[in-house]
Short mmCIF file of C-alpha atoms and ligand atoms in Angstrom, two decimals:
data_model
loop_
_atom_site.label_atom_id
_atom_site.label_comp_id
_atom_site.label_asym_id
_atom_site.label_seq_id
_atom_site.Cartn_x
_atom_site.Cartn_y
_atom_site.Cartn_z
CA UNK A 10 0.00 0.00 0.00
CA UNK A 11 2.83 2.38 -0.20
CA UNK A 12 2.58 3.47 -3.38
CA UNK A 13 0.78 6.72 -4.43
CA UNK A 14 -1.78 5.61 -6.93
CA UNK A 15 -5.05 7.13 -6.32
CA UNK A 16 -7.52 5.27 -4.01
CA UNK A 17 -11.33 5.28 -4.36
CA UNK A 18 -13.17 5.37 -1.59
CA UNK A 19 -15.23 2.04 -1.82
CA UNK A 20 -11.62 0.36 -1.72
CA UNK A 21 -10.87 2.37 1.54
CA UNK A 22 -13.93 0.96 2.53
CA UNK A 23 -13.54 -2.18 1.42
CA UNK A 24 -9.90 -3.21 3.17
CA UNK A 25 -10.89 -4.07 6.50
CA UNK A 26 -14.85 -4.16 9.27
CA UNK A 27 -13.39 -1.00 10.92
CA UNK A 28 -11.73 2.34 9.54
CA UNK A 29 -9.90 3.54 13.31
CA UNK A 30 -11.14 7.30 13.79
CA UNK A 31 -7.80 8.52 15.55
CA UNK A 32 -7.71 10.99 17.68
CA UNK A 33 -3.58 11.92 18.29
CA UNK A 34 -2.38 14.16 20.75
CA UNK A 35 1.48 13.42 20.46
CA UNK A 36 3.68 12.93 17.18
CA UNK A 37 5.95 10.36 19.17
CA UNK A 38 2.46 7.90 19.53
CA UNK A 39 1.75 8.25 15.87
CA UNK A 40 4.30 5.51 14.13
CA UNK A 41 4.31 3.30 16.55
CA UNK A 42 0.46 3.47 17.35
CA UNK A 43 0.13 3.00 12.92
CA UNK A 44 2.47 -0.02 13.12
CA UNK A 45 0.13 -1.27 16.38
CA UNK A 46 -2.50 -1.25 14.05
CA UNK A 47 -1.32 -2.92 10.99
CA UNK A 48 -0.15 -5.57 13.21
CA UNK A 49 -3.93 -5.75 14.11
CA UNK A 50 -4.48 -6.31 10.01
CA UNK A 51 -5.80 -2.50 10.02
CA UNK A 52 -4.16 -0.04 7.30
CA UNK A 53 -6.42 2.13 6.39
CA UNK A 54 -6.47 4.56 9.47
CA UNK A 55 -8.33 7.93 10.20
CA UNK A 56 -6.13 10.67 11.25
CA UNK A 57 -8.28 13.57 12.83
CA UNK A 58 -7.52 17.13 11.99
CA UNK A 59 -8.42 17.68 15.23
CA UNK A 60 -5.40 18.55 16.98
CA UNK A 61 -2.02 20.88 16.34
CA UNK A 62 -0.14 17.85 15.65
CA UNK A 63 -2.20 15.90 13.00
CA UNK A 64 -0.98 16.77 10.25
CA UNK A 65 2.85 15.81 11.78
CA UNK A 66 1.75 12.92 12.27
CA UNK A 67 0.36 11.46 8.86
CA UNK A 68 3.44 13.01 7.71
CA UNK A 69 5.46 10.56 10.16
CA UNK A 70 3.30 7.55 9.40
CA UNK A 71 2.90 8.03 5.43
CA UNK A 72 7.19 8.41 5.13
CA UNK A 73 7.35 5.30 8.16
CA UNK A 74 4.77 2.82 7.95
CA UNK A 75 4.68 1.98 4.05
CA UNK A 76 2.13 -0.92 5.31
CA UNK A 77 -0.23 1.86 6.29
CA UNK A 78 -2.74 4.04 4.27
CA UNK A 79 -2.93 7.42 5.87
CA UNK A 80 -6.55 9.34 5.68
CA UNK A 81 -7.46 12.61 7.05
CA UNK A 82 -10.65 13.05 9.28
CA UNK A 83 -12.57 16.21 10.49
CA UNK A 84 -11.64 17.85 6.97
CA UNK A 85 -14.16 20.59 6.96
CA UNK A 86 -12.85 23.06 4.03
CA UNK A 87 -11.01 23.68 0.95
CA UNK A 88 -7.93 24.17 3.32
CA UNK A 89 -8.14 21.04 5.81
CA UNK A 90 -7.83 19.05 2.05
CA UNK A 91 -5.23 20.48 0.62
CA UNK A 92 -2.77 20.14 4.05
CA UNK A 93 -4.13 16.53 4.67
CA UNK A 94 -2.94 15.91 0.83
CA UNK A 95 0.35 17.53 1.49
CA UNK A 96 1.17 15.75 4.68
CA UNK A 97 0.26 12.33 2.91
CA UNK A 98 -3.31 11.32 3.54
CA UNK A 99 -4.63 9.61 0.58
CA UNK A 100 -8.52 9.80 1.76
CA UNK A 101 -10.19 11.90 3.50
CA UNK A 102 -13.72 12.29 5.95
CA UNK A 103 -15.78 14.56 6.86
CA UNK A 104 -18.06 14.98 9.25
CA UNK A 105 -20.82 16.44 6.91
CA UNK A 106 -21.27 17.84 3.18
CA UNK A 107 -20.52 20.72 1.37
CA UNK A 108 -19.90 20.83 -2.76
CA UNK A 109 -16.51 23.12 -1.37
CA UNK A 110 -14.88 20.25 0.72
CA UNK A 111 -16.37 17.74 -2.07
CA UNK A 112 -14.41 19.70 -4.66
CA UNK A 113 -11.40 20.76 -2.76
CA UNK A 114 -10.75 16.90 -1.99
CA UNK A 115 -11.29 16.08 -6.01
CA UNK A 116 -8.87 18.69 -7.08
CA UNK A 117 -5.75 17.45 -4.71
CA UNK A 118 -6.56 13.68 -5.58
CA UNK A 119 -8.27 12.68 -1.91
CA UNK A 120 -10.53 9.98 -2.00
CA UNK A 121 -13.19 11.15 0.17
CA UNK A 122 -15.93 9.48 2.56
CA UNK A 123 -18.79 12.41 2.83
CA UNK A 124 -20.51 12.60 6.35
CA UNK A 125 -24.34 12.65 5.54
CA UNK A 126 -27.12 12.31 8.20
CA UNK A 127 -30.29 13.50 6.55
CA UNK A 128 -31.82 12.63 3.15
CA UNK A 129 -30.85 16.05 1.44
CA UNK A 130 -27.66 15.52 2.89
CA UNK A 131 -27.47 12.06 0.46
CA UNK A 132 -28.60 13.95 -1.79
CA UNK A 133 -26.27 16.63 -2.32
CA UNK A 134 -23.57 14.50 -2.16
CA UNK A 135 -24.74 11.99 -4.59
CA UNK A 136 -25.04 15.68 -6.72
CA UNK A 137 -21.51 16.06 -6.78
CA UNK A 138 -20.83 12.25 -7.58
CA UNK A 139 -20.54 10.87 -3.80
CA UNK A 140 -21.95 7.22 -3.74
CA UNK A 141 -19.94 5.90 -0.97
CA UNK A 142 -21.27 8.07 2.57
CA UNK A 143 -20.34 8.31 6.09
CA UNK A 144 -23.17 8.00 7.83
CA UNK A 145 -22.59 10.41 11.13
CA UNK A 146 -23.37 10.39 13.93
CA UNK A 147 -24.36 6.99 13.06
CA UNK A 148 -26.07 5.94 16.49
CA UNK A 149 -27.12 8.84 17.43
CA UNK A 150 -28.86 10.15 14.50
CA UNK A 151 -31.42 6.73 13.96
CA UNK A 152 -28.37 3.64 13.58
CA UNK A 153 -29.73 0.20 11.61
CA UNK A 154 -33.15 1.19 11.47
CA UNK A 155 -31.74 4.43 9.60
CA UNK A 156 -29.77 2.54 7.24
CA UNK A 157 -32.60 0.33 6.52
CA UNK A 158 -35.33 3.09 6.00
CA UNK A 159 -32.67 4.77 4.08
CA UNK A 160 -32.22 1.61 1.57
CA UNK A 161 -35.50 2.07 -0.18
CA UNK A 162 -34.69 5.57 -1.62
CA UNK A 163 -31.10 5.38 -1.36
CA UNK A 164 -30.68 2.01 -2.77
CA UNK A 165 -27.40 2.64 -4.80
CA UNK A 166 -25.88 3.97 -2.05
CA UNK A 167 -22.78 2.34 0.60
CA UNK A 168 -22.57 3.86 3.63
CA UNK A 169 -19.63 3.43 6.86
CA UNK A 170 -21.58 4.39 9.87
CA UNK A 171 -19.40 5.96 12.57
CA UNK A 172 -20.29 7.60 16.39
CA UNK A 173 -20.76 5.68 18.70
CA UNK A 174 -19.69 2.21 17.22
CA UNK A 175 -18.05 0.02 19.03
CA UNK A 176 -17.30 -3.99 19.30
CA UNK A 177 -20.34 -4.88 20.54
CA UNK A 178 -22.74 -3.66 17.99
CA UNK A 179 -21.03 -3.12 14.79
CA UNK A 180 -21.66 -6.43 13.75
CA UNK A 181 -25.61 -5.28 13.68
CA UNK A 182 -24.44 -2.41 11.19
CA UNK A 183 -22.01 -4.77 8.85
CA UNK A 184 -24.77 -7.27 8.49
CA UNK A 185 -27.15 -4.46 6.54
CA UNK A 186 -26.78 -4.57 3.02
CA UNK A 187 -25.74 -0.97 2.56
CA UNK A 188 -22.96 -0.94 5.11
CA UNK A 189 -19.52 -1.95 4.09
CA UNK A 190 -17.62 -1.17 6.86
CA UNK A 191 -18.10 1.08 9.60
CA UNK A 192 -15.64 3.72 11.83
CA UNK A 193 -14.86 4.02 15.45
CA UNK A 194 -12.27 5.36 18.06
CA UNK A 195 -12.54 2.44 20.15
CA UNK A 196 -9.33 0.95 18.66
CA UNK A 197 -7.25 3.30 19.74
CA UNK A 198 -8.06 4.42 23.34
CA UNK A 199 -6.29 7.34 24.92
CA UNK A 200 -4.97 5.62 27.76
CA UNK A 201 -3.57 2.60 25.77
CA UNK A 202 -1.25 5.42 23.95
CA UNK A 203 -0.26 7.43 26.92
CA UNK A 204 0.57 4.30 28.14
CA UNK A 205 2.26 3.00 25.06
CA UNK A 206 -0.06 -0.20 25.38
CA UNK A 207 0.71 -1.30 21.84
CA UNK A 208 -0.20 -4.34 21.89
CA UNK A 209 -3.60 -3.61 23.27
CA UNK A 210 -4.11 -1.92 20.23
CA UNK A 211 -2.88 -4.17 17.86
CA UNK A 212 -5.13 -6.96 20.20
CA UNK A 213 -8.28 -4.69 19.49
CA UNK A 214 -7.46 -4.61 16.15
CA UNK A 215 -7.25 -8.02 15.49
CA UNK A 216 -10.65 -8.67 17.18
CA UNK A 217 -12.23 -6.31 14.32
CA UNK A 218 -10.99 -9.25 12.01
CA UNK A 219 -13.99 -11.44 13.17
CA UNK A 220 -16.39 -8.33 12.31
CA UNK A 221 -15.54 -9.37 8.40
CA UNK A 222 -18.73 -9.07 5.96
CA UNK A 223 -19.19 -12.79 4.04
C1 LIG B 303 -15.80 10.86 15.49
O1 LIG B 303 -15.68 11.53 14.48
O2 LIG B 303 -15.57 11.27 16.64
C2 LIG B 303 -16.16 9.48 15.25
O3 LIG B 303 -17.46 9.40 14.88
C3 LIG B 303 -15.85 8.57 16.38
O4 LIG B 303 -16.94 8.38 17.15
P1 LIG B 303 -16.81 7.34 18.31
O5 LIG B 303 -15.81 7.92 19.30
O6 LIG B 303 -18.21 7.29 18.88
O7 LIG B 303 -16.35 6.05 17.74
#
């Protein structure tokens, strides 16, 4: 995975039950938390641009961790895309839709997983060519019986649910049709990496191996 051809977002999707949603609040946890989780069998992993040092870090990961995909999350404009693609991410999330983030991310070659909650939401980004959603807050804003009212009208579209996911029920979500994977934080608690519990990590990761679709 460490070459630089451009991904789509269904393959993102596609590599493994859970895309990690990584919250990082030191640059020394990021390469050794990334090689944690490919040891797990998880590359594709979800920086956050939600801290000063997130963009150091999917620098550190893409030019350490070949094994590793890096992605940017929380991009929420023009700007947030075009850094993530300069530090290395090759997708990107967001936490909702706008045609400006859906462009910006087109324009620097970021594969991009829309955040969508409502119908118009869908919508618009199916507009702009978005067929492949995040569907956030996922258990907050209606979970499985969502997804399933939403596969009637929506039925050419794949979503990753993500908020408040965890071990426990994400099996519920991957079993629906129109859910190919889904995206949590719960593989990468805080404490684990302040306590450099790596192997915790890679241990939760592995467990997301059972959460496979058939
Ligand atoms: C987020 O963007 O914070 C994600 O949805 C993670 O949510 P979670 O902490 O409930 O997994």
């Amino acid at each position: 995975m460490s070459t630089s051809t451009s991904l789509t977002a269904l393959q993102v999707m596609q590599d493994a039950p859970v895309i990690p949603v990584i919250v990082l609040q030191d640059v020394a946890h990021a390469v050794p938390m990334a090689r944690a989780l490919v040891a797990g069998g998880v590359r594709m992993l979800e920086i956050t641009l939600r801290t000063p040092q997130a963009l150091a870090c999917m620098e550190r990961i893409a030019a350490e961790v070949p094994e590793a995909v890096v992605g940017a999350g929380t991009v929420r404009s023009a700007a947030d895309a075009a850094a993530a693609a300069k530090a290395g991410a090759r997708f990107s999330v967001s936490p909702g839709y706008t045609s400006t983030v859906g462009r910006a991310c087109k324009d620097v070659g970021l594969a991009l997983l829309p955040g969508v909650a409502t119908g118009s939401e869908i919508m618009m980004a199916q507009e702009d060519g978005y067929t492949e959603l995040k569907f956030f807050p996922a258990m907050q804003a209606g979970g499985p019986a969502m997804l399933k009212a939403w596969s009637g009208p929506f039925f050419d579209v794949r979503f990753c649910p993500t908020g408040g996911v965890t071990q426990a029920n994400a099996a519920e979500l991957l079993a629906l049709p129109n859910v190919v994977c889904v995206g949590g934080s719960w593989l990468v608690p805080q404490d684990a990496m302040e306590a450099g519990d790596w192997a915790r990590i890679t241990a939760l990761a592995a467990q997301t191996q059972a959460l496979r679709k058939a």
